[in-house]
mmCIF file of C-alpha atoms and ligand atoms in Angstrom:
data_model
loop_
_atom_site.group_PDB
_atom_site.id
_atom_site.type_symbol
_atom_site.label_atom_id
_atom_site.label_comp_id
_atom_site.label_asym_id
_atom_site.label_seq_id
_atom_site.Cartn_x
_atom_site.Cartn_y
_atom_site.Cartn_z
ATOM 1 C CA MET A 8 8.946 29.545 31.577
ATOM 2 C CA LYS A 9 9.378 32.663 31.501
ATOM 3 C CA ILE A 10 11.100 33.831 27.836
ATOM 4 C CA LEU A 11 12.509 36.782 26.618
ATOM 5 C CA VAL A 12 12.074 37.102 22.669
ATOM 6 C CA THR A 13 14.404 39.703 20.990
ATOM 7 C CA GLY A 14 13.115 40.345 17.775
ATOM 8 C CA GLY A 15 9.387 39.301 18.868
ATOM 9 C CA THR A 16 7.594 41.282 16.425
ATOM 10 C CA GLY A 17 9.890 40.314 13.184
ATOM 11 C CA TYR A 18 8.367 37.706 11.105
ATOM 12 C CA ILE A 19 9.876 34.126 13.063
ATOM 13 C CA GLY A 20 9.725 35.867 16.219
ATOM 14 C CA SER A 21 6.426 36.579 16.134
ATOM 15 C CA HIS A 22 5.608 32.940 14.935
ATOM 16 C CA THR A 23 7.478 31.912 17.847
ATOM 17 C CA VAL A 24 5.923 34.046 20.157
ATOM 18 C CA VAL A 25 2.831 32.425 19.114
ATOM 19 C CA GLU A 26 3.830 28.825 19.961
ATOM 20 C CA LEU A 27 5.229 29.837 22.840
ATOM 21 C CA HIS A 28 2.121 31.118 24.508
ATOM 22 C CA ASN A 29 0.148 28.052 22.855
ATOM 23 C CA ALA A 30 2.492 25.673 24.401
ATOM 24 C CA GLY A 31 1.815 27.934 27.670
ATOM 25 C CA HIS A 32 5.106 29.593 28.692
ATOM 26 C CA GLU A 33 5.525 33.058 29.688
ATOM 27 C CA VAL A 34 6.639 35.523 27.169
ATOM 28 C CA VAL A 35 8.562 39.075 27.777
ATOM 29 C CA ALA A 36 8.930 40.768 24.000
ATOM 30 C CA ILE A 37 11.179 43.410 22.772
ATOM 31 C CA ASP A 38 12.043 44.752 19.287
ATOM 32 C CA ASN A 39 12.816 48.575 18.124
ATOM 33 C CA PHE A 40 10.626 47.993 15.066
ATOM 34 C CA ASP A 41 13.224 48.558 12.677
ATOM 35 C CA ASN A 42 12.327 45.590 10.135
ATOM 36 C CA SER A 43 8.668 45.546 11.930
ATOM 37 C CA TYR A 44 5.357 47.151 13.236
ATOM 38 C CA PRO A 45 3.540 47.312 16.594
ATOM 39 C CA ASP A 46 0.044 46.041 15.033
ATOM 40 C CA VAL A 47 1.923 42.764 15.149
ATOM 41 C CA LEU A 48 1.283 42.717 18.683
ATOM 42 C CA ASP A 49 -2.424 43.024 18.802
ATOM 43 C CA ASN A 50 -2.373 40.214 15.773
ATOM 44 C CA ILE A 51 -0.251 37.952 17.927
ATOM 45 C CA GLU A 52 -3.431 38.652 20.869
ATOM 46 C CA LYS A 53 -6.211 37.749 18.332
ATOM 47 C CA ILE A 54 -4.562 35.046 17.436
ATOM 48 C CA THR A 55 -3.921 33.466 21.061
ATOM 49 C CA GLY A 56 -6.067 35.291 23.141
ATOM 50 C CA LYS A 57 -3.245 36.609 25.247
ATOM 51 C CA LYS A 58 -1.790 40.087 25.394
ATOM 52 C CA VAL A 59 2.012 40.260 24.650
ATOM 53 C CA VAL A 60 4.293 41.919 27.421
ATOM 54 C CA PHE A 61 5.987 43.985 25.051
ATOM 55 C CA GLN A 62 9.044 46.996 25.729
ATOM 56 C CA LYS A 63 10.712 48.617 22.811
ATOM 57 C CA VAL A 64 14.316 48.065 23.450
ATOM 58 C CA ASP A 65 17.102 48.630 20.635
ATOM 59 C CA ILE A 66 19.702 46.100 22.070
ATOM 60 C CA ARG A 67 22.617 48.228 20.380
ATOM 61 C CA ASP A 68 21.777 50.343 23.560
ATOM 62 C CA LYS A 69 23.321 48.431 25.912
ATOM 63 C CA LYS A 70 22.560 50.179 29.191
ATOM 64 C CA ALA A 71 18.423 50.169 28.063
ATOM 65 C CA LEU A 72 18.741 46.910 27.556
ATOM 66 C CA THR A 73 20.658 46.115 30.722
ATOM 67 C CA ASP A 74 18.279 48.227 32.532
ATOM 68 C CA PHE A 75 14.971 46.439 30.726
ATOM 69 C CA MET A 76 16.372 42.864 31.729
ATOM 70 C CA LEU A 77 17.166 44.215 35.508
ATOM 71 C CA SER A 78 13.483 45.320 35.392
ATOM 72 C CA GLN A 79 12.002 41.993 34.614
ATOM 73 C CA LYS A 80 12.235 38.872 36.833
ATOM 74 C CA GLY A 81 12.585 35.080 36.844
ATOM 75 C CA ILE A 82 13.240 35.320 32.622
ATOM 76 C CA ASP A 83 14.119 31.565 32.464
ATOM 77 C CA ALA A 84 15.748 31.779 29.074
ATOM 78 C CA VAL A 85 16.360 34.191 25.905
ATOM 79 C CA ILE A 86 15.670 33.694 22.336
ATOM 80 C CA HIS A 87 17.234 35.809 20.318
ATOM 81 C CA PHE A 88 16.225 36.951 16.879
ATOM 82 C CA ALA A 89 16.625 40.413 16.766
ATOM 83 C CA ALA A 90 19.216 41.246 14.094
ATOM 84 C CA PHE A 91 19.554 42.364 10.432
ATOM 85 C CA LYS A 92 19.377 39.868 7.538
ATOM 86 C CA ALA A 93 19.646 41.876 4.213
ATOM 87 C CA VAL A 94 22.497 39.951 2.176
ATOM 88 C CA GLY A 95 23.420 42.700 -0.074
ATOM 89 C CA GLU A 96 22.613 45.496 2.137
ATOM 90 C CA SER A 97 25.300 43.644 4.427
ATOM 91 C CA VAL A 98 27.652 43.944 1.618
ATOM 92 C CA GLN A 99 27.141 47.485 0.945
ATOM 93 C CA ASN A 100 27.175 48.903 4.964
ATOM 94 C CA PRO A 101 28.934 46.000 6.623
ATOM 95 C CA LEU A 102 29.770 47.955 9.648
ATOM 96 C CA LYS A 103 25.760 48.753 10.411
ATOM 97 C CA TYR A 104 25.617 44.653 10.489
ATOM 98 C CA TYR A 105 28.437 44.029 12.578
ATOM 99 C CA GLU A 106 27.559 46.656 15.068
ATOM 100 C CA ASN A 107 23.878 45.001 15.182
ATOM 101 C CA ASN A 108 23.985 41.743 15.084
ATOM 102 C CA VAL A 109 27.704 40.914 16.647
ATOM 103 C CA GLY A 110 27.721 43.981 18.663
ATOM 104 C CA GLY A 111 24.240 43.916 20.106
ATOM 105 C CA THR A 112 24.699 39.784 20.625
ATOM 106 C CA VAL A 113 27.494 40.676 22.869
ATOM 107 C CA ASN A 114 25.478 43.082 25.280
ATOM 108 C CA LEU A 115 22.544 40.804 25.219
ATOM 109 C CA LEU A 116 24.922 38.647 26.935
ATOM 110 C CA TYR A 117 26.078 41.509 29.083
ATOM 111 C CA ALA A 118 22.874 41.939 29.959
ATOM 112 C CA MET A 119 21.712 38.464 30.776
ATOM 113 C CA GLU A 120 24.911 37.913 32.742
ATOM 114 C CA ALA A 121 23.858 41.263 34.907
ATOM 115 C CA ALA A 122 19.998 39.447 35.438
ATOM 116 C CA GLY A 123 21.710 36.173 35.881
ATOM 117 C CA ILE A 124 19.884 34.285 32.919
ATOM 118 C CA SER A 125 22.162 31.752 31.727
ATOM 119 C CA GLN A 126 19.787 30.024 28.730
ATOM 120 C CA ILE A 127 19.903 31.451 25.309
ATOM 121 C CA ALA A 128 18.415 29.973 22.183
ATOM 122 C CA PHE A 129 20.225 31.709 18.784
ATOM 123 C CA SER A 130 19.285 32.105 15.624
ATOM 124 C CA SER A 131 21.692 30.980 12.768
ATOM 125 C CA SER A 132 21.638 30.129 9.349
ATOM 126 C CA CYS A 133 22.182 27.691 7.109
ATOM 127 C CA THR A 134 24.142 30.171 5.475
ATOM 128 C CA VAL A 135 27.005 29.199 7.693
ATOM 129 C CA TYR A 136 27.785 25.971 5.191
ATOM 130 C CA GLY A 137 28.373 28.148 2.152
ATOM 131 C CA GLU A 138 28.612 25.622 -0.723
ATOM 132 C CA ALA A 139 28.065 22.149 0.723
ATOM 133 C CA ASN A 140 27.551 18.644 -0.440
ATOM 134 C CA PRO A 141 23.961 18.463 0.809
ATOM 135 C CA PRO A 142 22.095 16.755 2.672
ATOM 136 C CA VAL A 143 24.744 18.778 5.357
ATOM 137 C CA ASP A 144 24.626 17.878 9.312
ATOM 138 C CA GLU A 145 25.970 19.789 11.721
ATOM 139 C CA SER A 146 29.373 18.486 11.551
ATOM 140 C CA THR A 147 29.923 20.125 7.924
ATOM 141 C CA ALA A 148 32.847 22.365 8.011
ATOM 142 C CA LYS A 149 31.769 25.719 8.129
ATOM 143 C CA PRO A 150 33.959 27.623 4.519
ATOM 144 C CA GLU A 151 34.755 31.190 4.951
ATOM 145 C CA ALA A 152 31.580 33.268 4.875
ATOM 146 C CA GLN A 153 30.047 34.854 1.699
ATOM 147 C CA SER A 154 28.933 38.009 2.952
ATOM 148 C CA PRO A 155 28.913 40.092 5.640
ATOM 149 C CA TYR A 156 25.725 38.407 7.154
ATOM 150 C CA GLY A 157 26.729 35.357 7.138
ATOM 151 C CA ASN A 158 30.001 36.081 8.626
ATOM 152 C CA THR A 159 27.608 37.647 11.893
ATOM 153 C CA LYS A 160 25.802 34.385 12.341
ATOM 154 C CA GLN A 161 29.728 32.689 12.191
ATOM 155 C CA ILE A 162 31.265 35.255 14.591
ATOM 156 C CA CYS A 163 27.819 35.155 17.177
ATOM 157 C CA GLU A 164 28.183 31.488 17.155
ATOM 158 C CA GLU A 165 32.070 31.613 18.197
ATOM 159 C CA VAL A 166 31.078 34.204 20.801
ATOM 160 C CA LEU A 167 28.330 31.551 22.012
ATOM 161 C CA PHE A 168 30.379 28.637 22.321
ATOM 162 C CA ASP A 169 33.938 31.016 23.522
ATOM 163 C CA TYR A 170 31.367 32.436 26.028
ATOM 164 C CA THR A 171 30.289 29.001 27.180
ATOM 165 C CA LYS A 172 33.592 28.384 28.428
ATOM 166 C CA ALA A 173 34.060 31.263 30.600
ATOM 167 C CA SER A 174 30.384 31.283 32.452
ATOM 168 C CA ASN A 175 27.810 28.872 33.224
ATOM 169 C CA LEU A 176 25.446 29.864 29.881
ATOM 170 C CA LYS A 177 24.214 27.099 27.743
ATOM 171 C CA VAL A 178 23.452 27.656 24.653
ATOM 172 C CA VAL A 179 21.501 26.481 21.352
ATOM 173 C CA SER A 180 22.439 27.256 17.784
ATOM 174 C CA LEU A 181 19.288 26.977 15.302
ATOM 175 C CA ARG A 182 20.539 26.839 12.156
ATOM 176 C CA TYR A 183 17.641 27.816 9.696
ATOM 177 C CA PHE A 184 17.481 26.523 6.395
ATOM 178 C CA ASN A 185 14.816 28.799 3.988
ATOM 179 C CA PRO A 186 11.741 30.150 6.029
ATOM 180 C CA VAL A 187 8.764 30.445 4.195
ATOM 181 C CA GLY A 188 4.408 30.841 4.740
ATOM 182 C CA ALA A 189 2.659 32.474 7.242
ATOM 183 C CA HIS A 190 0.668 31.792 10.001
ATOM 184 C CA ASP A 191 -2.961 29.843 8.929
ATOM 185 C CA SER A 192 -4.710 33.251 10.591
ATOM 186 C CA SER A 193 -2.919 35.477 8.003
ATOM 187 C CA LEU A 194 -2.862 37.528 10.857
ATOM 188 C CA ILE A 195 1.167 38.127 10.661
ATOM 189 C CA GLY A 196 3.419 36.618 8.427
ATOM 190 C CA GLU A 197 6.337 37.878 6.231
ATOM 191 C CA LEU A 198 6.665 41.637 5.568
ATOM 192 C CA PRO A 199 9.315 42.411 3.235
ATOM 193 C CA ILE A 200 10.584 46.184 2.795
ATOM 194 C CA GLY A 201 10.726 47.566 -0.388
ATOM 195 C CA VAL A 202 11.464 44.756 -3.370
ATOM 196 C CA PRO A 203 11.779 41.519 -1.561
ATOM 197 C CA ASN A 204 15.538 39.748 -2.004
ATOM 198 C CA ASN A 205 13.345 36.116 -1.465
ATOM 199 C CA LEU A 206 12.074 34.086 -3.707
ATOM 200 C CA VAL A 207 8.323 33.695 -2.429
ATOM 201 C CA PRO A 208 7.576 36.906 -1.171
ATOM 202 C CA PHE A 209 8.695 37.787 -4.892
ATOM 203 C CA ILE A 210 6.283 35.132 -6.254
ATOM 204 C CA THR A 211 3.462 36.313 -4.352
ATOM 205 C CA GLN A 212 3.860 39.761 -4.933
ATOM 206 C CA THR A 213 4.307 39.157 -8.479
ATOM 207 C CA ALA A 214 1.012 37.416 -8.669
ATOM 208 C CA ILE A 215 -0.965 39.878 -6.784
ATOM 209 C CA GLY A 216 0.514 42.159 -9.395
ATOM 210 C CA LYS A 217 2.573 44.452 -7.031
ATOM 211 C CA ARG A 218 5.480 43.115 -9.350
ATOM 212 C CA GLU A 219 5.692 42.652 -13.140
ATOM 213 C CA VAL A 220 7.893 39.714 -13.270
ATOM 214 C CA LEU A 221 9.864 37.288 -11.583
ATOM 215 C CA THR A 222 13.234 36.726 -12.401
ATOM 216 C CA VAL A 223 14.431 32.827 -11.812
ATOM 217 C CA PHE A 224 17.985 33.472 -11.189
ATOM 218 C CA GLY A 225 19.984 31.157 -14.001
ATOM 219 C CA ASN A 226 18.562 27.919 -15.107
ATOM 220 C CA ASP A 227 22.010 26.265 -16.236
ATOM 221 C CA TYR A 228 22.581 24.876 -13.158
ATOM 222 C CA PRO A 229 23.601 20.915 -12.181
ATOM 223 C CA THR A 230 20.106 20.255 -10.465
ATOM 224 C CA ILE A 231 16.946 18.757 -11.805
ATOM 225 C CA ASP A 232 15.941 21.254 -14.032
ATOM 226 C CA GLY A 233 18.468 23.792 -13.747
ATOM 227 C CA THR A 234 17.591 26.128 -11.211
ATOM 228 C CA CYS A 235 19.352 25.932 -7.073
ATOM 229 C CA ILE A 236 17.839 24.115 -5.030
ATOM 230 C CA ARG A 237 16.766 24.843 -1.072
ATOM 231 C CA ASP A 238 15.009 23.507 1.404
ATOM 232 C CA TYR A 239 11.773 25.432 2.133
ATOM 233 C CA ILE A 240 11.061 25.153 5.828
ATOM 234 C CA HIS A 241 7.418 26.817 6.900
ATOM 235 C CA VAL A 242 7.453 29.405 9.673
ATOM 236 C CA VAL A 243 5.181 27.871 11.689
ATOM 237 C CA ASP A 244 7.178 24.601 11.738
ATOM 238 C CA LEU A 245 10.480 26.469 12.609
ATOM 239 C CA ALA A 246 8.637 28.362 15.585
ATOM 240 C CA LYS A 247 7.576 25.313 17.059
ATOM 241 C CA ALA A 248 11.305 24.127 17.100
ATOM 242 C CA HIS A 249 12.385 27.149 19.234
ATOM 243 C CA VAL A 250 9.647 25.458 22.099
ATOM 244 C CA LYS A 251 11.449 22.264 22.176
ATOM 245 C CA ALA A 252 14.762 24.082 22.051
ATOM 246 C CA ILE A 253 13.851 26.544 24.924
ATOM 247 C CA GLU A 254 12.543 22.960 26.992
ATOM 248 C CA PHE A 255 15.442 21.416 25.633
ATOM 249 C CA LEU A 256 17.700 23.796 27.915
ATOM 250 C CA GLU A 257 15.183 24.225 30.831
ATOM 251 C CA GLN A 258 15.501 20.172 30.984
ATOM 252 C CA LYS A 259 18.981 20.075 31.337
ATOM 253 C CA LYS A 260 19.403 17.380 27.872
ATOM 254 C CA TYR A 261 22.228 18.614 26.524
ATOM 255 C CA SER A 262 25.581 16.889 26.844
ATOM 256 C CA GLU A 263 27.635 20.137 26.273
ATOM 257 C CA ALA A 264 26.927 23.384 27.077
ATOM 258 C CA TYR A 265 26.877 24.473 22.783
ATOM 259 C CA SER A 266 24.793 22.701 20.906
ATOM 260 C CA VAL A 267 23.970 22.938 17.417
ATOM 261 C CA PHE A 268 20.652 21.970 15.239
ATOM 262 C CA ASN A 269 19.706 22.302 11.423
ATOM 263 C CA LEU A 270 16.167 23.222 11.091
ATOM 264 C CA GLY A 271 14.658 22.622 7.850
ATOM 265 C CA THR A 272 12.947 19.752 6.273
ATOM 266 C CA GLY A 273 15.371 17.392 4.690
ATOM 267 C CA GLN A 274 14.010 17.686 1.139
ATOM 268 C CA GLY A 275 15.187 19.828 -1.722
ATOM 269 C CA ASN A 276 13.419 21.826 -4.103
ATOM 270 C CA SER A 277 14.294 24.080 -7.272
ATOM 271 C CA VAL A 278 12.854 27.687 -7.792
ATOM 272 C CA LEU A 279 10.850 26.304 -10.602
ATOM 273 C CA GLU A 280 9.071 23.440 -8.288
ATOM 274 C CA VAL A 281 8.310 26.161 -5.963
ATOM 275 C CA ILE A 282 6.378 28.232 -8.880
ATOM 276 C CA GLN A 283 4.885 25.080 -9.904
ATOM 277 C CA SER A 284 3.884 24.459 -5.886
ATOM 278 C CA PHE A 285 2.847 28.024 -5.992
ATOM 279 C CA GLU A 286 0.574 27.580 -9.121
ATOM 280 C CA LYS A 287 -0.957 24.624 -8.363
ATOM 281 C CA VAL A 288 -2.412 25.605 -4.750
ATOM 282 C CA SER A 289 -3.251 29.064 -6.017
ATOM 283 C CA GLY A 290 -4.760 28.706 -8.976
ATOM 284 C CA GLU A 291 -2.501 31.898 -10.401
ATOM 285 C CA LYS A 292 0.333 31.864 -13.082
ATOM 286 C CA VAL A 293 3.306 33.257 -12.333
ATOM 287 C CA ASN A 294 4.749 35.429 -14.826
ATOM 288 C CA TYR A 295 8.632 34.538 -14.726
ATOM 289 C CA LYS A 296 11.564 35.030 -17.081
ATOM 290 C CA ILE A 297 14.395 33.064 -16.365
ATOM 291 C CA GLY A 298 18.032 35.530 -16.306
ATOM 292 C CA PRO A 299 21.416 35.003 -15.133
ATOM 293 C CA ARG A 300 22.770 33.816 -11.956
ATOM 294 C CA ARG A 301 22.725 36.013 -8.863
ATOM 295 C CA GLY A 302 26.360 36.268 -7.215
ATOM 296 C CA GLY A 303 26.927 34.368 -4.316
ATOM 297 C CA ASP A 304 24.272 31.624 -4.735
ATOM 298 C CA VAL A 305 25.177 28.400 -3.652
ATOM 299 C CA ILE A 306 23.823 25.466 -6.353
ATOM 300 C CA GLN A 307 22.165 23.531 -3.833
ATOM 301 C CA ILE A 308 21.189 23.393 -0.017
ATOM 302 C CA TYR A 309 19.323 21.012 1.952
ATOM 303 C CA ALA A 310 19.451 19.853 5.681
ATOM 304 C CA ASN A 311 19.777 16.501 7.336
ATOM 305 C CA CYS A 312 17.995 16.835 10.338
ATOM 306 C CA ASP A 313 18.283 14.010 12.125
ATOM 307 C CA LYS A 314 19.827 15.482 15.302
ATOM 308 C CA ALA A 315 16.361 17.933 15.561
ATOM 309 C CA THR A 316 14.333 14.831 15.474
ATOM 310 C CA ASN A 317 16.378 12.494 17.335
ATOM 311 C CA VAL A 318 17.167 15.090 20.352
ATOM 312 C CA LEU A 319 14.560 18.015 20.349
ATOM 313 C CA GLY A 320 11.689 15.254 19.699
ATOM 314 C CA TRP A 321 10.842 17.791 16.703
ATOM 315 C CA LYS A 322 9.991 17.502 12.888
ATOM 316 C CA THR A 323 8.402 19.397 10.280
ATOM 317 C CA GLU A 324 4.840 18.651 9.668
ATOM 318 C CA ARG A 325 4.070 21.335 6.582
ATOM 319 C CA ASP A 326 5.160 20.320 3.186
ATOM 320 C CA LEU A 327 5.717 22.986 0.313
ATOM 321 C CA ASP A 328 2.315 23.164 -0.855
ATOM 322 C CA ASN A 329 1.128 24.351 2.681
ATOM 323 C CA CYS A 330 3.884 26.662 2.509
ATOM 324 C CA MET A 331 2.573 28.435 -0.361
ATOM 325 C CA GLN A 332 -0.855 27.984 0.582
ATOM 326 C CA THR A 333 -0.253 30.024 4.023
ATOM 327 C CA ALA A 334 1.874 33.053 1.923
ATOM 328 C CA TRP A 335 -0.574 33.428 -1.180
ATOM 329 C CA ALA A 336 -3.335 33.623 1.735
ATOM 330 C CA TRP A 337 -0.723 36.415 3.628
ATOM 331 C CA GLU A 338 -0.229 38.159 0.720
ATOM 332 C CA LYS A 339 -3.991 38.311 -0.458
ATOM 333 C CA HIS A 340 -4.528 39.494 3.460
ATOM 334 C CA LEU A 341 -2.099 42.207 2.891
ATOM 335 C CA ALA A 342 -3.253 43.740 -0.402
ATOM 336 C CA GLN A 343 -7.005 43.932 1.303
ATOM 337 C CA LYS A 344 -5.181 46.304 3.799
HETATM 338 P P1 NAD B 430 12.863 40.233 10.918
HETATM 339 O O1 NAD B 430 13.526 41.129 10.389
HETATM 340 O O2 NAD B 430 11.215 39.842 10.224
HETATM 341 O O3 NAD B 430 12.884 39.999 12.611
HETATM 342 C C1 NAD B 430 13.630 40.814 13.385
HETATM 343 C C2 NAD B 430 13.289 41.663 13.847
HETATM 344 O O4 NAD B 430 14.335 42.136 15.106
HETATM 345 C C3 NAD B 430 12.672 42.935 13.326
HETATM 346 O O5 NAD B 430 11.626 43.012 13.647
HETATM 347 C C4 NAD B 430 13.636 44.042 14.023
HETATM 348 O O6 NAD B 430 12.902 45.121 13.937
HETATM 349 C C5 NAD B 430 14.231 43.655 15.330
HETATM 350 N N1 NAD B 430 15.338 43.993 15.476
HETATM 351 C C6 NAD B 430 16.641 44.199 14.351
HETATM 352 N N2 NAD B 430 17.699 44.965 14.990
HETATM 353 C C7 NAD B 430 17.412 45.132 15.992
HETATM 354 C C8 NAD B 430 17.612 45.924 17.265
HETATM 355 N N3 NAD B 430 19.107 46.745 17.187
HETATM 356 N N4 NAD B 430 17.292 45.329 18.504
HETATM 357 C C9 NAD B 430 15.954 45.499 18.621
HETATM 358 N N5 NAD B 430 14.977 44.493 17.714
HETATM 359 C C10 NAD B 430 15.953 44.740 16.271
HETATM 360 O O7 NAD B 430 13.587 38.994 10.771
HETATM 361 P P2 NAD B 430 13.565 37.486 10.666
HETATM 362 O O8 NAD B 430 13.228 36.322 9.098
HETATM 363 O O9 NAD B 430 12.225 36.734 11.570
HETATM 364 O O10 NAD B 430 14.739 36.747 11.189
HETATM 365 C C11 NAD B 430 14.811 36.386 12.593
HETATM 366 C C12 NAD B 430 16.379 36.369 12.832
HETATM 367 O O11 NAD B 430 16.278 34.973 12.179
HETATM 368 C C13 NAD B 430 17.711 36.734 12.843
HETATM 369 O O12 NAD B 430 18.523 36.579 13.354
HETATM 370 C C14 NAD B 430 18.061 36.098 11.379
HETATM 371 O O13 NAD B 430 19.131 36.871 10.744
HETATM 372 C C15 NAD B 430 17.855 35.196 11.257
HETATM 373 N N6 NAD B 430 17.593 34.043 10.156
HETATM 374 C C16 NAD B 430 16.366 34.608 9.120
HETATM 375 C C17 NAD B 430 16.282 33.682 7.910
HETATM 376 C C18 NAD B 430 15.105 34.387 6.941
HETATM 377 O O14 NAD B 430 15.534 33.612 5.657
HETATM 378 N N7 NAD B 430 14.209 34.820 7.293
HETATM 379 C C19 NAD B 430 17.113 32.737 7.569
HETATM 380 C C20 NAD B 430 18.185 32.210 8.674
HETATM 381 C C21 NAD B 430 18.323 33.021 9.602
HETATM 382 N N1 UFG B 431 15.361 33.236 -6.740
HETATM 383 C C1 UFG B 431 15.043 33.740 -7.795
HETATM 384 N N2 UFG B 431 14.730 34.920 -8.036
HETATM 385 C C2 UFG B 431 14.655 35.886 -6.918
HETATM 386 C C3 UFG B 431 14.936 35.247 -5.840
HETATM 387 C C4 UFG B 431 15.439 34.088 -5.367
HETATM 388 O O1 UFG B 431 15.625 33.074 -8.751
HETATM 389 O O2 UFG B 431 13.695 36.722 -7.397
HETATM 390 C C5 UFG B 431 16.101 32.248 -6.318
HETATM 391 C C6 UFG B 431 17.673 32.078 -5.689
HETATM 392 O O3 UFG B 431 18.452 32.626 -6.709
HETATM 393 C C7 UFG B 431 17.836 31.128 -5.026
HETATM 394 C C8 UFG B 431 16.081 30.597 -4.510
HETATM 395 O O4 UFG B 431 15.590 31.453 -5.197
HETATM 396 O O5 UFG B 431 17.855 29.913 -5.815
HETATM 397 C C9 UFG B 431 15.985 31.190 -2.503
HETATM 398 O O6 UFG B 431 16.637 32.171 -2.972
HETATM 399 P P1 UFG B 431 16.328 33.424 -1.606
HETATM 400 O O7 UFG B 431 16.761 34.769 -1.560
HETATM 401 O O8 UFG B 431 15.274 33.474 -1.382
HETATM 402 O O9 UFG B 431 17.146 32.630 -0.246
HETATM 403 P P2 UFG B 431 18.797 32.430 -0.257
HETATM 404 O O10 UFG B 431 18.563 30.694 -0.187
HETATM 405 O O11 UFG B 431 19.752 32.567 -1.160
HETATM 406 O O12 UFG B 431 18.726 32.991 1.061
HETATM 407 C C10 UFG B 431 18.081 33.146 2.345
HETATM 408 C C11 UFG B 431 18.156 34.176 3.075
HETATM 409 C C12 UFG B 431 19.169 34.130 3.970
HETATM 410 C C13 UFG B 431 19.232 32.937 4.756
HETATM 411 C C14 UFG B 431 19.431 31.417 3.652
HETATM 412 C C15 UFG B 431 19.868 30.746 4.484
HETATM 413 O O13 UFG B 431 18.187 35.119 2.255
HETATM 414 O O14 UFG B 431 19.217 35.137 4.595
HETATM 415 O O15 UFG B 431 18.382 31.747 2.780
HETATM 416 O O16 UFG B 431 19.050 30.561 5.683
HETATM 417 F F1 UFG B 431 21.313 33.089 5.118
#
């Protein structure tokens, strides 16, 4: 298949481009480098031996996006990663998030229609479940979103669902749990700009000496050790799920025009367990302290992924230790650069 990947130089997008190439698909990637760098393209080529067909396009620019899509022949499906993802920033600047994440998605749908493309996989998030009783499956009710970022994911899911009723569009919404880790080559990985918000880059940056101390946000939650529980999924496992999702669309395995899949491991781990796993595989001590709870954190969430396993034929192959090992190798690679 020929796949257009938006946000193709980003964290999950770059790993997915690699897995699409590995599976023999042809890829065209676009990005505006708002949260990634052009050298990712060279690094993908080093991994796969294949040059990435790429164009710098901003999905907020409807005309440029449409012109680009019309210039491309034979695209079978789109995987749509391009979005802003910082929860805190979305609270400070909600319009920026609605414009890019929702407006950009609407532009993309118009451009796809103009180019006659009717299959899309969309990056959604377990944030749509809010504080639900885990393990959560796809039928779990979606409460009111807790941030403008989370709301953009809910709105985009609704936009896509509604549009399937008015067109021949076929959609797979993929609800990611917590993507972590990096490619085994250490050539691509997550590049948090500034101080990381997320746990794993904060751990690795503390261990390498870029940050003085990691604050564990609360140890008085009703969990095994008092810290919050999440479902940490390796980014390569996640990337492989996108290949399955696209093939599911192409082989018309869906029963409805709009399908949703959870992508996690099905396993919950506490913040302290993640730190312990990191210390075990790296041999480094993490300087951490217990701090107050962070506003907006859910106590615990992890996925029921039976649907992805049964319908897509996908399940994770890597464990938390491997997530930490590859995240650490990536951090050391960045330090050498
Ligand atoms: P990322 O920031 O690394 O990648 C997103 C890419 O999109 C970046 O390269 C950025 O430059 C690009 N982009 C942003 N706005 C653009 C625009 N207007 N035009 C063109 N390109 C644009 O983020 P990621 O972690 O790879 O996330 C990918 C998708 O998955 C996002 O939609 C995100 O909301 C979603 N998601 C991520 C997580 C996570 O924890 N990483 C969890 C759930 C869902
Ligand atoms: N945590 C700390 N200290 C830190 C950072 C995080 O203790 O410095 C804790 C958090 O309190 C939470 C856990 O580590 O309990 C995980 O936090 P992350 O920020 O890494 O991840 P979240 O689950 O809060 O959210 C992430 C993304 C969201 C996305 C969600 C689901 O940031 O955008 O996963 O995919 F929606």
